Tab-separated table of C-alpha atoms and ligand atoms in Angstrom:
chain	number	residue	atom	x	y	z
A	73	MET	CA	-63.889	-33.266	-75.590
A	74	SER	CA	-64.498	-31.082	-78.712
A	75	THR	CA	-63.795	-27.143	-78.249
A	76	PRO	CA	-67.740	-26.141	-79.330
A	77	LEU	CA	-68.503	-29.095	-76.464
A	78	ILE	CA	-66.506	-27.383	-73.812
A	79	TRP	CA	-67.907	-23.879	-74.648
A	80	PHE	CA	-71.591	-25.336	-74.334
A	81	VAL	CA	-71.186	-27.194	-71.219
A	82	PHE	CA	-69.536	-23.721	-69.496
A	83	MET	CA	-72.431	-22.036	-70.998
A	84	ASN	CA	-75.580	-24.301	-69.867
A	85	LEU	CA	-73.523	-24.947	-66.387
A	86	SER	CA	-73.171	-21.207	-65.564
A	87	ILE	CA	-77.106	-20.805	-66.198
A	88	LEU	CA	-77.865	-24.380	-64.183
A	89	LEU	CA	-76.186	-23.203	-61.219
A	90	LYS	CA	-77.820	-20.160	-60.666
A	91	PRO	CA	-79.893	-20.263	-57.520
A	92	GLY	CA	-83.190	-21.336	-57.928
A	93	HIS	CA	-82.607	-23.547	-60.966
A	94	CYS	CA	-82.731	-27.153	-59.172
A	95	THR	CA	-83.821	-29.961	-61.317
A	96	GLU	CA	-81.615	-32.400	-59.403
A	97	THR	CA	-82.579	-36.120	-59.688
A	98	GLY	CA	-81.072	-39.241	-58.312
A	99	ASP	CA	-79.017	-42.016	-60.565
A	100	GLN	CA	-81.143	-42.703	-63.599
A	101	VAL	CA	-80.766	-45.283	-66.715
A	102	LEU	CA	-81.648	-43.648	-69.835
A	103	SER	CA	-82.923	-44.857	-72.868
A	104	ILE	CA	-81.282	-42.600	-75.852
A	105	THR	CA	-82.095	-43.197	-79.818
A	106	PRO	CA	-80.222	-40.995	-81.957
A	107	GLN	CA	-81.663	-39.585	-85.162
A	108	THR	CA	-78.695	-38.120	-86.879
A	109	GLN	CA	-75.418	-38.745	-87.391
A	110	GLU	CA	-74.687	-35.276	-85.365
A	111	GLN	CA	-76.524	-36.879	-82.336
A	112	VAL	CA	-74.822	-40.082	-82.379
A	113	ASP	CA	-71.498	-37.533	-82.172
A	114	ILE	CA	-73.319	-35.852	-79.319
A	115	LEU	CA	-74.136	-39.039	-77.416
A	116	ARG	CA	-70.521	-40.542	-78.059
A	117	ASN	CA	-68.937	-37.269	-76.336
A	118	VAL	CA	-71.121	-37.574	-73.557
A	119	SER	CA	-70.507	-41.068	-72.560
A	120	THR	CA	-67.061	-40.321	-72.851
A	121	HIS	CA	-66.558	-37.164	-70.956
A	122	TYR	CA	-69.143	-37.259	-68.335
A	123	GLU	CA	-69.639	-39.967	-65.566
A	124	THR	CA	-71.604	-42.123	-67.253
A	125	VAL	CA	-71.670	-45.752	-67.897
A	126	LEU	CA	-73.271	-47.066	-71.100
A	127	TRP	CA	-74.985	-50.011	-70.378
A	128	GLN	CA	-75.925	-50.799	-74.399
A	129	PRO	CA	-73.615	-51.297	-76.821
A	130	VAL	CA	-70.750	-51.995	-74.779
A	131	SER	CA	-68.783	-49.303	-76.571
A	132	ASN	CA	-69.601	-45.711	-77.831
A	133	GLU	CA	-68.142	-46.504	-81.067
A	134	TYR	CA	-71.367	-48.993	-81.424
A	135	ILE	CA	-73.641	-46.340	-80.922
A	136	SER	CA	-75.573	-45.379	-84.304
A	137	THR	CA	-78.562	-43.994	-85.381
A	138	GLN	CA	-82.004	-45.479	-85.064
A	139	VAL	CA	-80.564	-48.225	-82.414
A	140	GLN	CA	-81.368	-47.510	-78.406
A	141	ALA	CA	-78.812	-46.597	-76.191
A	142	HIS	CA	-78.939	-47.355	-72.658
A	143	LEU	CA	-76.920	-44.917	-70.657
A	144	TYR	CA	-76.734	-45.068	-66.616
A	145	VAL	CA	-76.520	-41.403	-65.523
A	146	PRO	CA	-75.517	-41.004	-62.223
A	147	ALA	CA	-77.110	-37.977	-59.694
A	148	ASN	CA	-74.327	-35.551	-59.803
A	149	SER	CA	-74.178	-35.600	-63.964
A	150	SER	CA	-77.847	-35.697	-64.646
A	151	VAL	CA	-78.630	-32.178	-64.998
A	152	THR	CA	-75.694	-31.321	-66.970
A	153	VAL	CA	-76.233	-34.340	-69.273
A	154	LYS	CA	-80.192	-34.007	-69.803
A	155	ALA	CA	-79.039	-30.580	-70.489
A	156	ILE	CA	-76.840	-31.370	-73.483
A	157	LEU	CA	-79.608	-34.017	-74.913
A	158	GLN	CA	-82.106	-31.351	-74.603
A	159	LYS	CA	-79.690	-28.555	-76.674
A	160	HIS	CA	-79.381	-30.926	-79.314
A	161	GLY	CA	-82.827	-31.903	-79.465
A	162	ILE	CA	-82.096	-35.572	-78.791
A	163	THR	CA	-84.939	-36.724	-76.616
A	164	HIS	CA	-84.683	-39.382	-74.394
A	165	LYS	CA	-87.093	-42.156	-71.945
A	166	VAL	CA	-86.137	-42.809	-68.612
A	167	LEU	CA	-85.685	-46.511	-68.596
A	168	LEU	CA	-85.010	-46.978	-64.799
A	169	ALA	CA	-85.867	-44.055	-62.531
A	170	ASN	CA	-84.498	-45.792	-59.598
A	171	PRO	CA	-81.593	-48.397	-60.172
A	172	ASN	CA	-79.918	-47.902	-56.867
A	173	GLU	CA	-83.470	-49.823	-55.444
A	174	LEU	CA	-83.313	-52.086	-58.088
A	175	THR	CA	-79.836	-53.049	-57.027
A	176	LYS	CA	-80.255	-53.009	-53.218
A	177	MET	CA	-83.111	-55.813	-54.419
A	178	GLN	CA	-81.293	-57.996	-55.813
A	179	MET	CA	-78.540	-57.993	-53.342
A	180	LYS	CA	-81.098	-58.425	-50.567
A	181	ASN	CA	-81.054	-62.380	-49.620
A	182	ASP	CA	-84.559	-62.704	-47.906
A	183	SER	CA	-83.781	-66.266	-47.412
A	184	THR	CA	-84.370	-66.322	-43.510
A	185	ASP	CA	-87.788	-64.568	-44.204
A	186	PRO	CA	-90.066	-67.234	-43.834
A	187	ARG	CA	-92.615	-65.200	-45.559
A	188	SER	CA	-90.005	-65.031	-48.799
A	189	SER	CA	-91.322	-68.104	-51.149
A	190	SER	CA	-88.479	-67.308	-53.791
A	191	THR	CA	-86.319	-70.296	-53.681
A	192	PHE	CA	-82.252	-70.292	-53.453
A	193	TYR	CA	-82.313	-70.309	-57.011
A	194	GLU	CA	-84.606	-67.565	-57.464
A	195	ARG	CA	-81.960	-65.321	-56.067
A	196	TYR	CA	-78.725	-63.771	-56.832
A	197	HIS	CA	-75.743	-65.000	-54.737
A	198	THR	CA	-72.432	-63.664	-53.563
A	199	LEU	CA	-69.228	-65.086	-54.980
A	200	GLU	CA	-68.920	-67.178	-51.508
A	201	GLU	CA	-72.348	-68.364	-51.767
A	202	ILE	CA	-71.453	-69.591	-55.286
A	203	TYR	CA	-68.091	-71.530	-53.977
A	204	ASP	CA	-70.155	-72.997	-50.985
A	205	TRP	CA	-72.865	-74.224	-53.655
A	206	ILE	CA	-69.958	-75.962	-55.902
A	207	ASN	CA	-68.849	-77.631	-52.924
A	208	ARG	CA	-72.324	-78.452	-51.714
A	209	THR	CA	-73.591	-79.663	-55.174
A	210	ALA	CA	-70.573	-82.230	-55.189
A	211	GLN	CA	-70.778	-83.445	-52.100
A	212	ASP	CA	-74.123	-84.341	-52.088
A	213	ASN	CA	-74.062	-86.111	-55.555
A	214	PRO	CA	-70.654	-87.742	-55.163
A	215	ARG	CA	-71.304	-90.066	-57.943
A	216	THR	CA	-72.618	-88.204	-60.508
A	217	VAL	CA	-71.062	-84.346	-59.885
A	218	LYS	CA	-67.164	-83.874	-59.520
A	219	VAL	CA	-65.321	-80.213	-59.019
A	220	ILE	CA	-62.452	-79.851	-60.874
A	221	LEU	CA	-60.237	-76.884	-60.369
A	222	ILE	CA	-58.967	-75.578	-64.139
A	223	GLY	CA	-56.686	-72.495	-62.743
A	224	SER	CA	-57.104	-69.610	-60.892
A	225	SER	CA	-58.302	-65.759	-61.280
A	226	TYR	CA	-56.067	-62.586	-61.536
A	227	GLU	CA	-56.604	-62.174	-58.127
A	228	LYS	CA	-55.992	-66.240	-57.389
A	229	ARG	CA	-59.486	-67.521	-56.701
A	230	PRO	CA	-60.098	-70.432	-58.119
A	231	LEU	CA	-61.844	-71.531	-60.984
A	232	TYR	CA	-64.333	-74.428	-60.456
A	233	VAL	CA	-65.914	-76.690	-62.899
A	234	LEU	CA	-68.477	-78.796	-61.991
A	235	LYS	CA	-68.416	-82.021	-64.235
A	236	LEU	CA	-71.441	-83.905	-64.139
A	237	SER	CA	-71.722	-87.218	-65.635
A	238	PHE	CA	-74.429	-89.969	-65.982
A	239	ASN	CA	-72.716	-92.715	-66.924
A	240	ASP	CA	-69.004	-94.138	-68.002
A	241	ARG	CA	-69.605	-95.392	-71.279
A	242	PRO	CA	-66.363	-95.393	-73.197
A	243	ASN	CA	-66.471	-92.549	-76.018
A	244	ARG	CA	-68.230	-90.111	-74.124
A	245	LYS	CA	-69.089	-86.584	-75.653
A	246	ALA	CA	-69.255	-83.944	-73.726
A	247	MET	CA	-70.880	-80.340	-73.926
A	248	TRP	CA	-69.297	-77.153	-71.858
A	249	ILE	CA	-71.477	-74.342	-70.303
A	250	ASP	CA	-69.470	-70.876	-69.022
A	251	CYS	CA	-70.994	-68.328	-67.119
A	252	GLY	CA	-69.800	-64.843	-65.878
A	253	ILE	CA	-67.058	-64.118	-68.440
A	254	HIS	CA	-69.134	-60.589	-67.720
A	255	ALA	CA	-68.920	-59.477	-63.883
A	256	ARG	CA	-72.364	-57.260	-64.202
A	257	GLU	CA	-74.311	-59.945	-65.882
A	258	TRP	CA	-75.505	-61.554	-62.963
A	259	ILE	CA	-78.323	-63.598	-64.333
A	260	SER	CA	-75.429	-65.422	-66.117
A	261	PRO	CA	-74.000	-67.250	-62.670
A	262	ALA	CA	-77.495	-67.522	-61.813
A	263	PHE	CA	-78.287	-69.557	-64.989
A	264	CYS	CA	-75.495	-71.958	-64.452
A	265	MET	CA	-76.635	-72.287	-60.909
A	266	TRP	CA	-80.445	-73.160	-62.311
A	267	PHE	CA	-78.697	-75.400	-65.229
A	268	VAL	CA	-76.969	-77.419	-62.743
A	269	HIS	CA	-79.609	-77.644	-60.230
A	270	HIS	CA	-82.280	-78.960	-62.957
A	271	SER	CA	-80.099	-81.377	-64.360
A	272	LEU	CA	-79.701	-83.017	-61.086
A	273	SER	CA	-83.294	-82.712	-60.293
A	274	PHE	CA	-84.903	-83.985	-63.821
A	275	TYR	CA	-82.567	-86.749	-64.587
A	276	GLN	CA	-84.885	-89.483	-65.624
A	277	GLN	CA	-88.069	-87.087	-64.776
A	278	ASN	CA	-87.629	-85.042	-68.161
A	279	SER	CA	-86.859	-86.468	-71.835
A	280	GLU	CA	-84.639	-84.115	-72.712
A	281	ILE	CA	-82.574	-83.615	-70.037
A	282	THR	CA	-82.234	-87.630	-69.493
A	283	ARG	CA	-81.223	-88.042	-73.153
A	284	ILE	CA	-78.521	-84.946	-72.925
A	285	LEU	CA	-76.904	-86.706	-69.942
A	286	ASP	CA	-77.111	-90.225	-71.088
A	287	SER	CA	-74.891	-89.104	-73.940
A	288	MET	CA	-72.959	-86.693	-72.535
A	289	ASP	CA	-70.828	-85.145	-69.755
A	290	VAL	CA	-71.588	-81.707	-68.786
A	291	TYR	CA	-68.783	-79.251	-68.146
A	292	VAL	CA	-70.283	-76.268	-66.240
A	293	LEU	CA	-68.142	-73.148	-65.295
A	294	PRO	CA	-70.232	-71.185	-62.831
A	295	VAL	CA	-68.238	-67.775	-62.533
A	296	MET	CA	-65.159	-67.289	-64.970
A	297	ASN	CA	-64.617	-63.961	-63.956
A	298	PRO	CA	-64.823	-64.629	-59.861
A	299	ASP	CA	-62.733	-60.963	-59.289
A	300	GLY	CA	-65.333	-59.142	-60.995
A	301	TYR	CA	-67.841	-60.702	-59.930
A	302	LYS	CA	-67.122	-60.405	-56.323
A	303	TYR	CA	-66.012	-56.222	-57.264
A	304	THR	CA	-69.852	-55.938	-58.591
A	305	TRP	CA	-70.926	-57.104	-55.230
A	306	THR	CA	-69.002	-55.557	-52.970
A	307	THR	CA	-67.696	-51.807	-53.911
A	308	ILE	CA	-70.238	-49.108	-54.258
A	309	LYS	CA	-71.059	-47.642	-57.530
A	310	ARG	CA	-69.106	-50.539	-59.414
A	311	ARG	CA	-72.147	-52.838	-60.005
A	312	TRP	CA	-71.357	-51.816	-63.885
A	313	TRP	CA	-67.976	-53.587	-63.711
A	314	ARG	CA	-67.481	-55.869	-66.297
A	315	LYS	CA	-63.957	-57.013	-66.911
A	316	ASN	CA	-61.888	-58.864	-64.653
A	317	ARG	CA	-59.896	-57.223	-62.133
A	318	SER	CA	-55.816	-57.464	-63.688
A	319	ILE	CA	-54.066	-54.307	-63.631
A	320	SER	CA	-52.235	-53.134	-66.580
A	321	LYS	CA	-48.362	-52.539	-67.015
A	322	SER	CA	-48.341	-48.637	-67.222
A	323	GLY	CA	-50.340	-49.396	-63.675
A	324	PHE	CA	-53.003	-46.431	-64.668
A	325	CYS	CA	-55.771	-48.334	-65.516
A	326	VAL	CA	-57.575	-51.822	-64.224
A	327	GLY	CA	-59.473	-54.851	-66.367
A	328	VAL	CA	-59.565	-56.629	-69.575
A	329	ASP	CA	-62.415	-57.701	-71.201
A	330	LEU	CA	-62.578	-61.696	-71.346
A	331	ASN	CA	-64.227	-61.971	-74.403
A	332	ARG	CA	-61.805	-59.996	-76.195
A	333	ASN	CA	-59.030	-61.920	-75.133
A	334	PHE	CA	-59.184	-65.264	-76.602
A	335	ASP	CA	-56.873	-66.082	-79.792
A	336	VAL	CA	-59.449	-65.322	-82.884
A	337	ASP	CA	-58.636	-62.333	-84.867
A	338	TRP	CA	-57.275	-61.002	-81.286
A	339	GLY	CA	-57.360	-57.096	-81.332
A	340	ILE	CA	-58.977	-56.534	-84.480
A	341	LYS	CA	-62.480	-55.277	-84.428
A	342	GLY	CA	-64.679	-54.098	-81.314
A	343	SER	CA	-62.036	-54.110	-79.108
A	344	SER	CA	-59.215	-51.816	-77.804
A	345	GLN	CA	-55.881	-51.904	-76.603
A	346	ASN	CA	-56.164	-49.059	-74.302
A	347	PRO	CA	-57.002	-50.870	-70.411
A	348	CYS	CA	-59.080	-47.969	-69.634
A	349	GLU	CA	-61.362	-49.272	-72.005
A	350	GLU	CA	-64.422	-51.428	-71.579
A	351	ILE	CA	-64.080	-53.821	-74.228
A	352	ASN	CA	-59.799	-53.815	-73.421
A	353	CYS	CA	-58.532	-56.587	-74.988
A	354	GLY	CA	-55.471	-56.934	-73.058
A	355	PRO	CA	-51.729	-57.225	-73.914
A	356	PHE	CA	-51.735	-60.126	-75.527
A	357	PRO	CA	-54.204	-63.239	-77.073
A	358	GLU	CA	-54.997	-64.942	-73.831
A	359	SER	CA	-52.684	-62.919	-71.402
A	360	GLU	CA	-55.729	-63.305	-68.539
A	361	PRO	CA	-55.101	-66.434	-66.367
A	362	GLU	CA	-58.960	-66.473	-66.393
A	363	THR	CA	-58.606	-67.159	-70.530
A	364	GLN	CA	-55.642	-69.085	-70.187
A	365	ALA	CA	-57.496	-71.537	-67.914
A	366	VAL	CA	-60.483	-72.027	-70.276
A	367	ALA	CA	-58.576	-72.319	-73.216
A	368	ASN	CA	-56.163	-75.241	-71.892
A	369	PHE	CA	-59.295	-76.903	-70.501
A	370	LEU	CA	-61.011	-77.011	-73.913
A	371	ARG	CA	-57.669	-77.764	-76.173
A	372	ARG	CA	-57.245	-80.760	-73.565
A	373	HIS	CA	-60.624	-82.059	-74.153
A	374	LYS	CA	-61.451	-80.725	-77.792
A	375	ASP	CA	-61.772	-84.526	-79.000
A	376	THR	CA	-64.910	-85.240	-76.930
A	377	VAL	CA	-66.595	-81.622	-76.466
A	378	GLN	CA	-68.964	-80.632	-79.277
A	379	LEU	CA	-70.575	-78.210	-78.237
A	380	TYR	CA	-69.622	-74.781	-76.432
A	381	ILE	CA	-72.348	-72.145	-74.712
A	382	THR	CA	-71.592	-69.588	-73.180
A	383	ILE	CA	-73.982	-67.222	-71.060
A	384	HIS	CA	-74.088	-63.148	-71.007
A	385	SER	CA	-76.932	-60.823	-70.581
A	386	TYR	CA	-78.739	-58.943	-72.167
A	387	SER	CA	-80.572	-58.238	-75.260
A	388	GLN	CA	-82.190	-62.043	-75.710
A	389	MET	CA	-80.279	-63.224	-78.568
A	390	LEU	CA	-78.928	-66.532	-79.668
A	391	ILE	CA	-75.559	-66.061	-81.085
A	392	PHE	CA	-73.575	-68.716	-83.202
A	393	PRO	CA	-70.338	-67.931	-85.252
A	394	TYR	CA	-68.544	-65.668	-86.652
A	395	SER	CA	-68.637	-62.682	-84.760
A	396	TYR	CA	-65.013	-61.687	-85.901
A	397	THR	CA	-65.999	-61.854	-89.754
A	398	PHE	CA	-68.866	-61.435	-91.776
A	399	ASP	CA	-67.968	-65.017	-93.730
A	400	GLN	CA	-70.584	-67.646	-92.724
A	401	ALA	CA	-69.554	-70.516	-90.545
A	402	GLU	CA	-69.116	-73.911	-92.748
A	403	ASN	CA	-72.231	-75.433	-90.704
A	404	HIS	CA	-73.907	-71.868	-91.046
A	405	ASN	CA	-77.153	-73.420	-91.959
A	406	ASP	CA	-77.050	-76.421	-89.213
A	407	LEU	CA	-76.208	-73.584	-86.238
A	408	LEU	CA	-78.822	-71.309	-87.829
A	409	GLU	CA	-81.463	-74.406	-87.880
A	410	MET	CA	-80.516	-74.871	-84.204
A	411	VAL	CA	-80.896	-71.667	-82.744
A	412	GLN	CA	-84.134	-70.728	-84.946
A	413	GLU	CA	-85.796	-73.928	-83.334
A	414	ALA	CA	-85.040	-72.492	-79.953
A	415	ALA	CA	-86.109	-69.343	-80.852
A	416	GLN	CA	-89.116	-70.500	-81.842
A	417	ARG	CA	-89.718	-72.944	-78.912
A	418	ILE	CA	-89.045	-70.070	-76.400
A	419	LYS	CA	-91.830	-68.181	-78.184
A	420	ARG	CA	-94.144	-70.842	-78.065
A	421	TYR	CA	-93.706	-71.758	-74.485
A	422	TYR	CA	-93.005	-68.569	-72.633
A	423	ARG	CA	-94.004	-66.048	-75.082
A	424	ASN	CA	-90.408	-64.111	-75.408
A	425	THR	CA	-88.826	-62.956	-78.424
A	426	TYR	CA	-85.068	-64.110	-79.356
A	427	THR	CA	-83.116	-62.866	-82.307
A	428	TYR	CA	-80.850	-65.512	-83.535
A	429	GLY	CA	-77.771	-65.693	-85.904
A	430	PRO	CA	-74.468	-65.060	-86.668
A	431	GLY	CA	-72.864	-62.298	-84.068
A	432	ALA	CA	-71.492	-59.985	-86.773
A	433	ALA	CA	-74.643	-59.561	-88.822
A	434	ILE	CA	-76.972	-59.580	-85.635
A	435	LEU	CA	-74.789	-57.804	-83.157
A	436	TYR	CA	-71.678	-56.518	-83.793
A	437	PRO	CA	-68.206	-57.181	-85.681
A	438	CYS	CA	-65.793	-58.184	-82.518
A	439	SER	CA	-62.606	-60.087	-82.218
A	440	GLY	CA	-61.155	-62.531	-79.813
A	441	GLY	CA	-64.724	-64.151	-78.356
A	442	SER	CA	-64.930	-67.202	-76.650
A	443	ASP	CA	-67.520	-68.305	-78.955
A	444	ASP	CA	-65.743	-67.986	-82.395
A	445	TRP	CA	-62.223	-69.225	-80.519
A	446	ALA	CA	-64.110	-72.324	-79.587
A	447	TYR	CA	-65.820	-72.915	-82.908
A	448	LYS	CA	-61.984	-72.390	-84.595
A	449	LEU	CA	-60.627	-74.687	-82.250
A	450	GLY	CA	-63.178	-77.772	-83.826
A	451	ILE	CA	-66.103	-77.307	-81.885
A	452	LYS	CA	-68.609	-76.750	-84.466
A	453	TYR	CA	-71.191	-76.241	-82.232
A	454	SER	CA	-70.992	-73.097	-80.458
A	455	PHE	CA	-72.979	-70.380	-79.192
A	456	THR	CA	-72.961	-66.959	-77.297
A	457	PHE	CA	-76.608	-66.950	-75.551
A	458	GLU	CA	-77.719	-63.342	-74.407
A	459	LEU	CA	-80.488	-63.634	-71.503
A	460	GLN	CA	-83.212	-61.499	-70.604
A	461	ASP	CA	-84.239	-59.193	-70.812
A	462	ARG	CA	-83.998	-56.389	-73.881
A	463	GLY	CA	-83.480	-53.140	-71.394
A	464	GLU	CA	-86.354	-52.765	-69.095
A	465	TYR	CA	-84.174	-53.636	-66.133
A	466	GLY	CA	-80.903	-54.633	-68.150
A	467	PHE	CA	-78.573	-55.630	-65.640
A	468	LEU	CA	-80.826	-55.236	-62.928
A	469	LEU	CA	-83.223	-57.779	-63.801
A	470	PRO	CA	-85.307	-58.099	-60.458
A	471	PRO	CA	-84.723	-61.983	-58.897
A	472	SER	CA	-88.222	-62.339	-59.471
A	473	HIS	CA	-87.329	-62.570	-62.953
A	474	ILE	CA	-84.837	-64.908	-62.843
A	475	SER	CA	-86.947	-68.279	-63.274
A	476	GLY	CA	-88.442	-66.950	-66.117
A	477	ALA	CA	-85.360	-65.629	-68.091
A	478	CYS	CA	-83.632	-69.319	-66.621
A	479	ASN	CA	-86.157	-71.422	-67.706
A	480	GLU	CA	-86.194	-69.728	-71.007
A	481	ALA	CA	-82.844	-70.496	-71.337
A	482	LEU	CA	-82.608	-73.889	-70.311
A	483	LEU	CA	-84.981	-74.491	-73.425
A	484	ALA	CA	-82.451	-72.943	-75.586
A	485	VAL	CA	-79.562	-74.963	-74.303
A	486	LYS	CA	-81.826	-78.415	-74.182
A	487	THR	CA	-82.881	-77.688	-78.222
A	488	VAL	CA	-79.051	-77.088	-79.011
A	489	ALA	CA	-78.065	-80.083	-76.952
A	490	VAL	CA	-80.178	-82.545	-78.271
A	491	LYS	CA	-80.152	-81.191	-81.976
A	492	VAL	CA	-76.095	-81.895	-81.342
A	493	LEU	CA	-76.762	-85.519	-80.799
A	494	GLU	CA	-79.233	-85.735	-83.715
A	495	LYS	CA	-76.574	-84.609	-85.703
A	496	THR	CA	-73.571	-86.218	-84.707
A	497	GLN	CA	-75.006	-89.793	-83.124
A	498	ALA	CA	-74.481	-92.415	-85.431
A	499	PRO	CA	-78.051	-94.305	-85.676
A	500	ALA	CA	-78.895	-96.800	-83.123
A	501	ASN	CA	-78.708	-99.710	-85.225
A	502	ASP	CA	-75.194	-98.875	-87.375
A	503	HIS	CA	-73.927	-101.718	-85.701
A	504	THR	CA	-76.224	-103.922	-87.895
A	505	ILE	CA	-74.817	-102.291	-91.106
B	898	0X9	O1	-69.774	-58.066	-76.740
B	898	0X9	C1	-69.712	-59.298	-76.080
B	898	0X9	O2	-68.903	-59.722	-75.635
B	898	0X9	C2	-71.335	-59.512	-75.924
B	898	0X9	N1	-72.085	-59.249	-75.772
B	898	0X9	S1	-71.920	-58.851	-74.207
B	898	0X9	O3	-73.240	-57.544	-74.567
B	898	0X9	N2	-72.680	-59.496	-73.273
B	898	0X9	O4	-70.966	-57.765	-74.257
B	898	0X9	C3	-71.414	-60.657	-77.475
B	898	0X9	C4	-70.407	-61.809	-77.655
B	898	0X9	C5	-70.839	-62.156	-79.253
B	898	0X9	N3	-69.679	-63.134	-79.623
B	898	0X9	C6	-68.569	-62.469	-79.746
B	898	0X9	N4	-68.268	-61.184	-79.928
B	898	0X9	N5	-67.611	-63.287	-80.333
B	899	ZN	ZN1	-71.527	-60.404	-71.673
């Protein structure tokens, strides 16, 4: 902490701790938009030195002027943090006045309540429930769904992929969707479940789903980071955990950001070699068993997999390569056209806005991401979808919003998948030429 800041904190703590001065609040999420570089520096200091969690941007190096930052402030640092902000003329809005209530709502399983109108897919599920669902889905659909064990996590939990395969024509192509790279983004595993359920229910009913499943096998990894996901469900005060749960060599800190651990420009931009940081890229590329499992599977299937999609939240963005460089991808125009159409359809059907473009330009430059890695492996249609919302609830998207978030993401997935078919399939009458 810089000396003036220490001095400031002590001065103000002494005032604030005087009897009679009581502005105690509960945990909150604040939205703060720094106006000057000095305010940026103050906010960076606050988020580093006080017990807070930066929801957005993911790391304080990305905090910048005129860009909203979302900061989770627990009750015990609230008075001090707000005093520092006020002292420096930094205004804030309370984004979430009661995150604890929303957390409880997300964990509530009201399936036993006969008055509850939400279905299984409109609720968030524990890891155990998701594993059960994976097995049940395969058992109930023995001809079309297989479970593939692609590896296991650092804490030895299985990494299951569901393979949806609706016919066995030779030379079938495939697409891949993974969810739950980042533990706290609960809407992501919920989407994978939604997608599988929708695909199985609407094959032969929805023309796009039918077309996709007739032409491609679909691999779905519902939870890529099971240890982290479980941790967010079971450990009080760890709902905001992002990384996996591997213990660093020094033993001091836990967790590697799996979306910085892929072997593409590893460890250079937007990532940190410090295991205590949120964007820790690990000790070396593919150091993590979760990354290895996905990378090995995709390497083995790279001749068939044409489309890679990874699901994250939150910010409503449809991102394509590159993130590790500002260079344009070789098929930039195709990728742009695909996400533009997806965003337009979402706007038309659901009245919601998604921004789109290459990651480095529309989000931040960043090495070691799965989308860039898959692209460089040869999967020329590679995307990161950031689902709802844009900060109204952030990671605490209520269960009642799951259907809206998933339906619009589903529309985006269908749009890009159909476009891939159009771009890669030979015309039907090719053989007559
Ligand atoms: O930073 C990330 O890993 C993703 N955003 S998130 O808020 N869900 O953490 C964005 C990933 C975009 N792609 C790459 N950086 N390669
Ligand atoms: Zn993420």
